[in-house]
mmCIF file of C-alpha atoms in Angstrom:
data_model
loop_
_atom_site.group_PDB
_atom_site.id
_atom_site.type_symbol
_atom_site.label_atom_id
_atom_site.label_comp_id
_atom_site.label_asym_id
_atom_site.label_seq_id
_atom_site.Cartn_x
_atom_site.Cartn_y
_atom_site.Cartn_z
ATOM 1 C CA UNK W 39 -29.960 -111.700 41.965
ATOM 2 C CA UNK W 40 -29.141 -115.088 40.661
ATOM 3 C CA UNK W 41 -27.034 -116.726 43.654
ATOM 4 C CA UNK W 42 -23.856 -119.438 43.212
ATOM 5 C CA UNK W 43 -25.001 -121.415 40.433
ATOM 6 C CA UNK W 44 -23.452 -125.184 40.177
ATOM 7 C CA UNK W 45 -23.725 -127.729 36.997
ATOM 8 C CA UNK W 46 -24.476 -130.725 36.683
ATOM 9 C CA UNK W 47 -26.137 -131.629 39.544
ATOM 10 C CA UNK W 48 -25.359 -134.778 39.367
ATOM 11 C CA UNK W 49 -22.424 -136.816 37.446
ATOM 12 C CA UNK W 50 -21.757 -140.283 36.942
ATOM 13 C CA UNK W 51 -18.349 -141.898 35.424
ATOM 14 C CA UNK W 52 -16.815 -144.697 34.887
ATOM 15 C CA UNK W 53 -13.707 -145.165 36.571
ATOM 16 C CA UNK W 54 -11.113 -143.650 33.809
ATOM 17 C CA UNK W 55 -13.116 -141.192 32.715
ATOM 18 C CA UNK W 56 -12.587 -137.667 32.744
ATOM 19 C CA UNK W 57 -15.305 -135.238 34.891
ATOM 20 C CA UNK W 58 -15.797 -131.663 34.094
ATOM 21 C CA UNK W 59 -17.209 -129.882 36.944
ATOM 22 C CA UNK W 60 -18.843 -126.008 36.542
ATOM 23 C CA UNK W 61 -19.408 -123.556 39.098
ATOM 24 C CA UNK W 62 -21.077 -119.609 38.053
ATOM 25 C CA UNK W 63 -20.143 -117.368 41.235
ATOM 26 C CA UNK W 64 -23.243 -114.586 41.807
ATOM 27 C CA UNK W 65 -22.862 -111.109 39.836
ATOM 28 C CA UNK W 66 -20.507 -109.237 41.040
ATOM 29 C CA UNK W 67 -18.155 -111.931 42.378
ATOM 30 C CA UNK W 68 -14.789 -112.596 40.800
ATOM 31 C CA UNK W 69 -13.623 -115.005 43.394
ATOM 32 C CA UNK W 70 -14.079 -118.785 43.596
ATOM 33 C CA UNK W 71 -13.545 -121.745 45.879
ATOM 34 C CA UNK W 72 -13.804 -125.016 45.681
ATOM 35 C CA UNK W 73 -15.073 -127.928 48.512
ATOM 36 C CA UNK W 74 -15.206 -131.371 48.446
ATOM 37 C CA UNK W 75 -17.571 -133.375 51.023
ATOM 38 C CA UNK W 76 -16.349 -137.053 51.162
ATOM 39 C CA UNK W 77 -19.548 -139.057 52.645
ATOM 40 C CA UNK W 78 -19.792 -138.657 56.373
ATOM 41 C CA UNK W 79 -17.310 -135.685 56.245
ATOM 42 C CA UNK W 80 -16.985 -131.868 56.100
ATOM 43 C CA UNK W 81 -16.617 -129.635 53.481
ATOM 44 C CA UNK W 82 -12.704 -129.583 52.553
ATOM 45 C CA UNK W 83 -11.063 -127.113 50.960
ATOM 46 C CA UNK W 84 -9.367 -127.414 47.656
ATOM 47 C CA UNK W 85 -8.519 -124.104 45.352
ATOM 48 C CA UNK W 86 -9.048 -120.641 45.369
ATOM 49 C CA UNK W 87 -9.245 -118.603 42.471
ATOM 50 C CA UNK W 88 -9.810 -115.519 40.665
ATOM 51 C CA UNK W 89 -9.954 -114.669 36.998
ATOM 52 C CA UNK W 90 -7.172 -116.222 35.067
ATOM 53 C CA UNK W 91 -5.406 -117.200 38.546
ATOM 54 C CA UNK W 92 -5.164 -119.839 41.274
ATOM 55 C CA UNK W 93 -4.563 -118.041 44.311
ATOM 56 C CA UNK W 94 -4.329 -121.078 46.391
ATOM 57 C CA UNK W 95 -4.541 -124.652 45.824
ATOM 58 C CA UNK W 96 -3.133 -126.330 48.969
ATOM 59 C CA UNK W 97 -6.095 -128.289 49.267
ATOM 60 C CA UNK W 98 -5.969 -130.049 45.581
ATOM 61 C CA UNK W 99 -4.683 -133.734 44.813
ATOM 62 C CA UNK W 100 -1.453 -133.143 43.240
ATOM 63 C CA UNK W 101 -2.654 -135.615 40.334
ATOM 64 C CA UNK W 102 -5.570 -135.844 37.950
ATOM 65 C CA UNK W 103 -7.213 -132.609 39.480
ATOM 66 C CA UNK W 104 -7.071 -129.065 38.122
ATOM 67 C CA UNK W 105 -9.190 -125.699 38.411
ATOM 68 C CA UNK W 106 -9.589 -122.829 36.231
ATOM 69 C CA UNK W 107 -11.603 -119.862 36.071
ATOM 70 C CA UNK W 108 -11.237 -118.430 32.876
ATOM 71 C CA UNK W 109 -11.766 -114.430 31.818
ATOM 72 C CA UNK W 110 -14.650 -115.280 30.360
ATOM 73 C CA UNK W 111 -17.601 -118.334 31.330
ATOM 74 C CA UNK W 112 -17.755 -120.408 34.759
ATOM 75 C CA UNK W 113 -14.738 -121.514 36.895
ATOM 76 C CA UNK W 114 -14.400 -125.776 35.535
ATOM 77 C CA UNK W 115 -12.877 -127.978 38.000
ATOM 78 C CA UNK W 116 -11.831 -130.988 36.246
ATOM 79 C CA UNK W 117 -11.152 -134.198 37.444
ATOM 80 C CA UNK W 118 -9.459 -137.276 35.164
ATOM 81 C CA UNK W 119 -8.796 -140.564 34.999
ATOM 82 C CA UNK W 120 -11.977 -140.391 37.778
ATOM 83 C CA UNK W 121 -11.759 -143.415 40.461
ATOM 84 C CA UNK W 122 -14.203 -144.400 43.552
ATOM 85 C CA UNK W 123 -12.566 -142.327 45.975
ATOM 86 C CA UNK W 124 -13.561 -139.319 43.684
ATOM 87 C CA UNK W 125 -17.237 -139.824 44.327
ATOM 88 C CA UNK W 126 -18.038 -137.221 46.449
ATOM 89 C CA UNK W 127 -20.250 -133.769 46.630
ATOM 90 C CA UNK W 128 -18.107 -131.044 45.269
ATOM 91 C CA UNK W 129 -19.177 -127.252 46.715
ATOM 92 C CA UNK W 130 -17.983 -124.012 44.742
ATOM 93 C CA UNK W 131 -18.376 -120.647 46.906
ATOM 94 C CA UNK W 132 -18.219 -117.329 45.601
ATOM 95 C CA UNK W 133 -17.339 -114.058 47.400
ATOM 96 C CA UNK W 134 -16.865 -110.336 45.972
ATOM 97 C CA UNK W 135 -13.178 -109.569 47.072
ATOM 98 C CA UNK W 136 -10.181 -111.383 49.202
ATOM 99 C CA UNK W 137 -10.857 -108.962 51.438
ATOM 100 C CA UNK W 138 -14.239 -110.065 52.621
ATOM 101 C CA UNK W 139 -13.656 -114.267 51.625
ATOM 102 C CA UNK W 140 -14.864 -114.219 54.613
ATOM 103 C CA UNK W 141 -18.494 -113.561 52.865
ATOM 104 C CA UNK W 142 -18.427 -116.558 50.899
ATOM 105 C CA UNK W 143 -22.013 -117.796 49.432
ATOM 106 C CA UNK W 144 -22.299 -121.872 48.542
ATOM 107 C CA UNK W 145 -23.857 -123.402 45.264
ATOM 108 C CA UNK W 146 -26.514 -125.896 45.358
ATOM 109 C CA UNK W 147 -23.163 -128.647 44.530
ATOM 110 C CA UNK W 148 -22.627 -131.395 41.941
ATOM 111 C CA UNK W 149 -23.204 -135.415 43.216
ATOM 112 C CA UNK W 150 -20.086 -136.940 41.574
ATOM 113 C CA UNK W 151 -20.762 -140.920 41.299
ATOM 114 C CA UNK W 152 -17.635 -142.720 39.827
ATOM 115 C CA UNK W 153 -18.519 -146.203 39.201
ATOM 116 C CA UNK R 110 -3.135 -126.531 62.345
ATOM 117 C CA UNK R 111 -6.744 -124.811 62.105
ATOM 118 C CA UNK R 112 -8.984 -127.909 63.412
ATOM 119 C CA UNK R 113 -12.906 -128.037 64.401
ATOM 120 C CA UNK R 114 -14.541 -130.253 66.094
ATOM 121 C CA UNK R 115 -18.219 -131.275 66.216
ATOM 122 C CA UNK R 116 -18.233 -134.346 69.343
ATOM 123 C CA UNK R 117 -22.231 -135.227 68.680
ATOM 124 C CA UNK R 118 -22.357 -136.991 65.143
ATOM 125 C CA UNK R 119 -26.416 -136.882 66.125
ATOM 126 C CA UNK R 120 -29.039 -135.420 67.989
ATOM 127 C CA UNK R 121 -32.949 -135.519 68.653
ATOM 128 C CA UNK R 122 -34.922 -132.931 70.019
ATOM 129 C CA UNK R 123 -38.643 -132.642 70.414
ATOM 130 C CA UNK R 124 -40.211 -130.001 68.546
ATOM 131 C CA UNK R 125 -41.214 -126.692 70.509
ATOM 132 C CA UNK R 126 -38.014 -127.581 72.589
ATOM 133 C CA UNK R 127 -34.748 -126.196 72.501
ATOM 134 C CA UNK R 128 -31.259 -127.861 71.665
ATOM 135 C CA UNK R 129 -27.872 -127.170 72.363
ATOM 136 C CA UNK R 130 -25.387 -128.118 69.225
ATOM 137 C CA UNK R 131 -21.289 -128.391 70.414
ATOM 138 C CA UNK R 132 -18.404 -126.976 68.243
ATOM 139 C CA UNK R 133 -14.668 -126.337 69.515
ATOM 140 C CA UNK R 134 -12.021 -125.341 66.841
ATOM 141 C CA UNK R 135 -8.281 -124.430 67.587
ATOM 142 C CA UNK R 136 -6.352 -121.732 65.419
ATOM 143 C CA UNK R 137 -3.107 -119.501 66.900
ATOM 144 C CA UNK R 138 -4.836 -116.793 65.347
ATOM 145 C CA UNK R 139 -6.966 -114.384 67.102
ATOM 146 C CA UNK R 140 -8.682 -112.970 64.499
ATOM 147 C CA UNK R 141 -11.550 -114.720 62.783
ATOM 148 C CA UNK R 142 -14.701 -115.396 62.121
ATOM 149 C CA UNK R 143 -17.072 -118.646 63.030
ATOM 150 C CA UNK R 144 -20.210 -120.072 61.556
ATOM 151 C CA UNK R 145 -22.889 -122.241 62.029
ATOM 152 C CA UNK R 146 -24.033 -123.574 58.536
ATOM 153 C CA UNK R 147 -27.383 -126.036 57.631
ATOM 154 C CA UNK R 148 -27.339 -128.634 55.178
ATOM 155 C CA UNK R 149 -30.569 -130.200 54.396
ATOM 156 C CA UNK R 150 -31.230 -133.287 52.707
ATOM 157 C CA UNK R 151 -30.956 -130.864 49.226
ATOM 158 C CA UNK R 152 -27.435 -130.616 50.200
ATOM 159 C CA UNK R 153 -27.486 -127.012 49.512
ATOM 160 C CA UNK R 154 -25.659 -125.152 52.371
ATOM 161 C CA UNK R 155 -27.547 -122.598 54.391
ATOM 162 C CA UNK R 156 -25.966 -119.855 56.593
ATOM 163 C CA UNK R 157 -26.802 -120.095 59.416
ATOM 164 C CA UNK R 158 -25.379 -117.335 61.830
ATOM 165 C CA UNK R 159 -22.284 -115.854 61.906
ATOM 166 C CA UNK R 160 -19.750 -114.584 64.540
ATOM 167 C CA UNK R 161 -17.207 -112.212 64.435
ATOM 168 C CA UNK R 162 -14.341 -113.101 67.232
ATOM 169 C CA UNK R 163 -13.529 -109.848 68.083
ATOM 170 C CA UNK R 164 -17.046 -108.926 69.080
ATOM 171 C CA UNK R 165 -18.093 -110.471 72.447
ATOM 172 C CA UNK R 166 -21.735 -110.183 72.025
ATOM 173 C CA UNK R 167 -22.894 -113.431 71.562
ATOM 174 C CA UNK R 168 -24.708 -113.032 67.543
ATOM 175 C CA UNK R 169 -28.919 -113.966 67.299
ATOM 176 C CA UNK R 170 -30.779 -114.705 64.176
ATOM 177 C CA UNK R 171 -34.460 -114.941 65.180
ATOM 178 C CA UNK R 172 -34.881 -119.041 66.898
ATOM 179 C CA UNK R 173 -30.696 -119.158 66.732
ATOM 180 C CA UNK R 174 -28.410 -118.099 69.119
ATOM 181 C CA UNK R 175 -24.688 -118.911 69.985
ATOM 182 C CA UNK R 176 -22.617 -119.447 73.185
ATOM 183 C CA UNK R 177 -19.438 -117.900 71.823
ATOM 184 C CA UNK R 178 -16.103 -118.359 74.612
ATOM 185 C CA UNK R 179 -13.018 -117.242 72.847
ATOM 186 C CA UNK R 180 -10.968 -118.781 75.571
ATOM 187 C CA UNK R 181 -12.484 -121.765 75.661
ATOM 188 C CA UNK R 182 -12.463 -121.623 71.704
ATOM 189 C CA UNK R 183 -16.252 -123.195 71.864
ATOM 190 C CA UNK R 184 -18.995 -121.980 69.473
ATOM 191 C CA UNK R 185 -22.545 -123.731 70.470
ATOM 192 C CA UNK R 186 -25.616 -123.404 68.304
ATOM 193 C CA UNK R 187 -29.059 -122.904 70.460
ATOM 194 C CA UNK R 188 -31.859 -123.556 69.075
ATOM 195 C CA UNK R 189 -35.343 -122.597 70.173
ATOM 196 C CA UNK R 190 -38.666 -123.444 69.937
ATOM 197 C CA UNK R 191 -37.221 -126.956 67.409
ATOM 198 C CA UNK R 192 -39.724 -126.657 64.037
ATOM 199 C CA UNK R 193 -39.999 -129.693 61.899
ATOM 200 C CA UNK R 194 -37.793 -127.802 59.018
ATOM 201 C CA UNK R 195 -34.497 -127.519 61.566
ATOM 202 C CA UNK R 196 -33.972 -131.596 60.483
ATOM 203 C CA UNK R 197 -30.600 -131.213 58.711
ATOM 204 C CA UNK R 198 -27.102 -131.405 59.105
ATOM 205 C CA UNK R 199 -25.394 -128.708 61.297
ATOM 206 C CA UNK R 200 -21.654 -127.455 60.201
ATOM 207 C CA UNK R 201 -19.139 -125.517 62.453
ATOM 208 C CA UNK R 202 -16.698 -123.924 60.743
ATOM 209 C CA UNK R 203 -14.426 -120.784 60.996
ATOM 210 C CA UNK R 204 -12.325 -118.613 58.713
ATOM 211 C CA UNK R 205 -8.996 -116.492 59.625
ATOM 212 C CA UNK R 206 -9.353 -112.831 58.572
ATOM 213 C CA UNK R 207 -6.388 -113.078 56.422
ATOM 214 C CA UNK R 208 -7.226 -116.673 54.807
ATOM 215 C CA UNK R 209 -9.146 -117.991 52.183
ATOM 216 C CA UNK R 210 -10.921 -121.309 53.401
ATOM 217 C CA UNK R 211 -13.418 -122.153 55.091
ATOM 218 C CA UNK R 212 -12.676 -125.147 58.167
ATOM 219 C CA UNK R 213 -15.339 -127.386 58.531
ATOM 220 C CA UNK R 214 -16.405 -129.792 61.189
ATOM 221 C CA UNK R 215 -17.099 -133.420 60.167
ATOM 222 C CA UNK R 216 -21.515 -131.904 61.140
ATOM 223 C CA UNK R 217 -24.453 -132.854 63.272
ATOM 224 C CA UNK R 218 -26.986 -134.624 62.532
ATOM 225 C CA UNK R 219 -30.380 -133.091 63.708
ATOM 226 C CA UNK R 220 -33.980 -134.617 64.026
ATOM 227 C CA UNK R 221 -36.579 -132.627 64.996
ATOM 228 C CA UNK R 222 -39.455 -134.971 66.500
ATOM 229 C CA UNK R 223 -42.967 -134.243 65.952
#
């Protein structure tokens, strides 16, 4: 069983750029969340989603950034008009229900570079 | 506010030893859950252990163990007998039953010395 599967690995942009970040949850899982680690920080929660909706998105920059996870293919979190502060380790976690998000299982994260 | 805190931004520890890791969190809510979570130089996170907060058994996963005080809202990681693979990050973080995030500490840094 295939766990949280993340891509790319690693990103680099140029400052004004636009970065598409993709996130496969594990089979069986039809929820999503996104995390961003700043250097020398915690994981910090951005959006919550499940198929065709955004549950919660307290945690997303009200500019530039925006989530989907479509009925069909991965959950994209895109980012434009990338700047320095962007560069950071972004963290999708899956979990089966709402009811258990308390199960959630990371992916392996994408290394954005904006430079 | 949910907060947690992680007061030792590093920590050595001998292997064979054993090593005490601090997290404190605050949340009004009374029903949650806390974990302990390892981040390796791969950056891929690894659950730890878990803890439910209505159970007062403290929760064990083979070397790991945790001082859980739900007054005190503290969560400690012990580790025993320190192996060479337990160098990683360490991140405390807790989730209410009825949210959807995950809080995380700002992490540990732990070096396990040979």
């Amino acid at each position: 069983n295939a766990g949280v599967m993340q891509n790319p690995r690693h990103l680099v942009r140029r400052r004004g750029q636009e970065a598409r970040l993709r996130c496969s949850p594990m089979k069986g899982h039809s929820h999503v969340y996104w995390y961003r680690q700043l250097p020398e920080e915690g994981l910090k929660f951005m959006v919550y989603l499940q198929k065709e909706n955004i549950i919660d998105e307290s945690g997303m920059p009200k500019e530039r950034f925006s989530a989907e996870f479509p009925k069909e293919g991965p959950s994209i979190l895109r980012i434009q008009q990338v700047v320095r502060g962007d560069s950071a380790a972004y963290f999708c976690a899956s979990s089966r229900s709402r009811q258990i998000s308390y199960e959630q299982y990371f992916g392996p994260g994408t290394r954005l570079t904006v430079t | 506010a949910q907060t947690v805190t992680q007061s030792q931004p590093e920590m050595s520890v001998q292997e064979a030893e054993t090593v005490t890791l601090s997290c404190t969190y605050d949340t009004s809510e009374s029903n949650y859950y806390l974990f302990w979570y390892k981040q390796p130089p791969s950056r891929q996170m690894i659950l730890v252990i878990r803890q439910e907060a209505y159970k007062q058994q403290n929760a064990t996963e083979n070397r790991f163990s945790v001082n859980f005080q739900k007054a005190a809202k503290s969560f400690s990681l012990k580790i025993s007998d320190s192996q060479l693979g337990d160098t990683a990050m360490y991140f405390c973080a807790f989730t209410l039953n009825t949210g959807n995030q995950f809080y995380f500490g700002t992490g540990t840094s732990l070096t396990v010395i040979p």
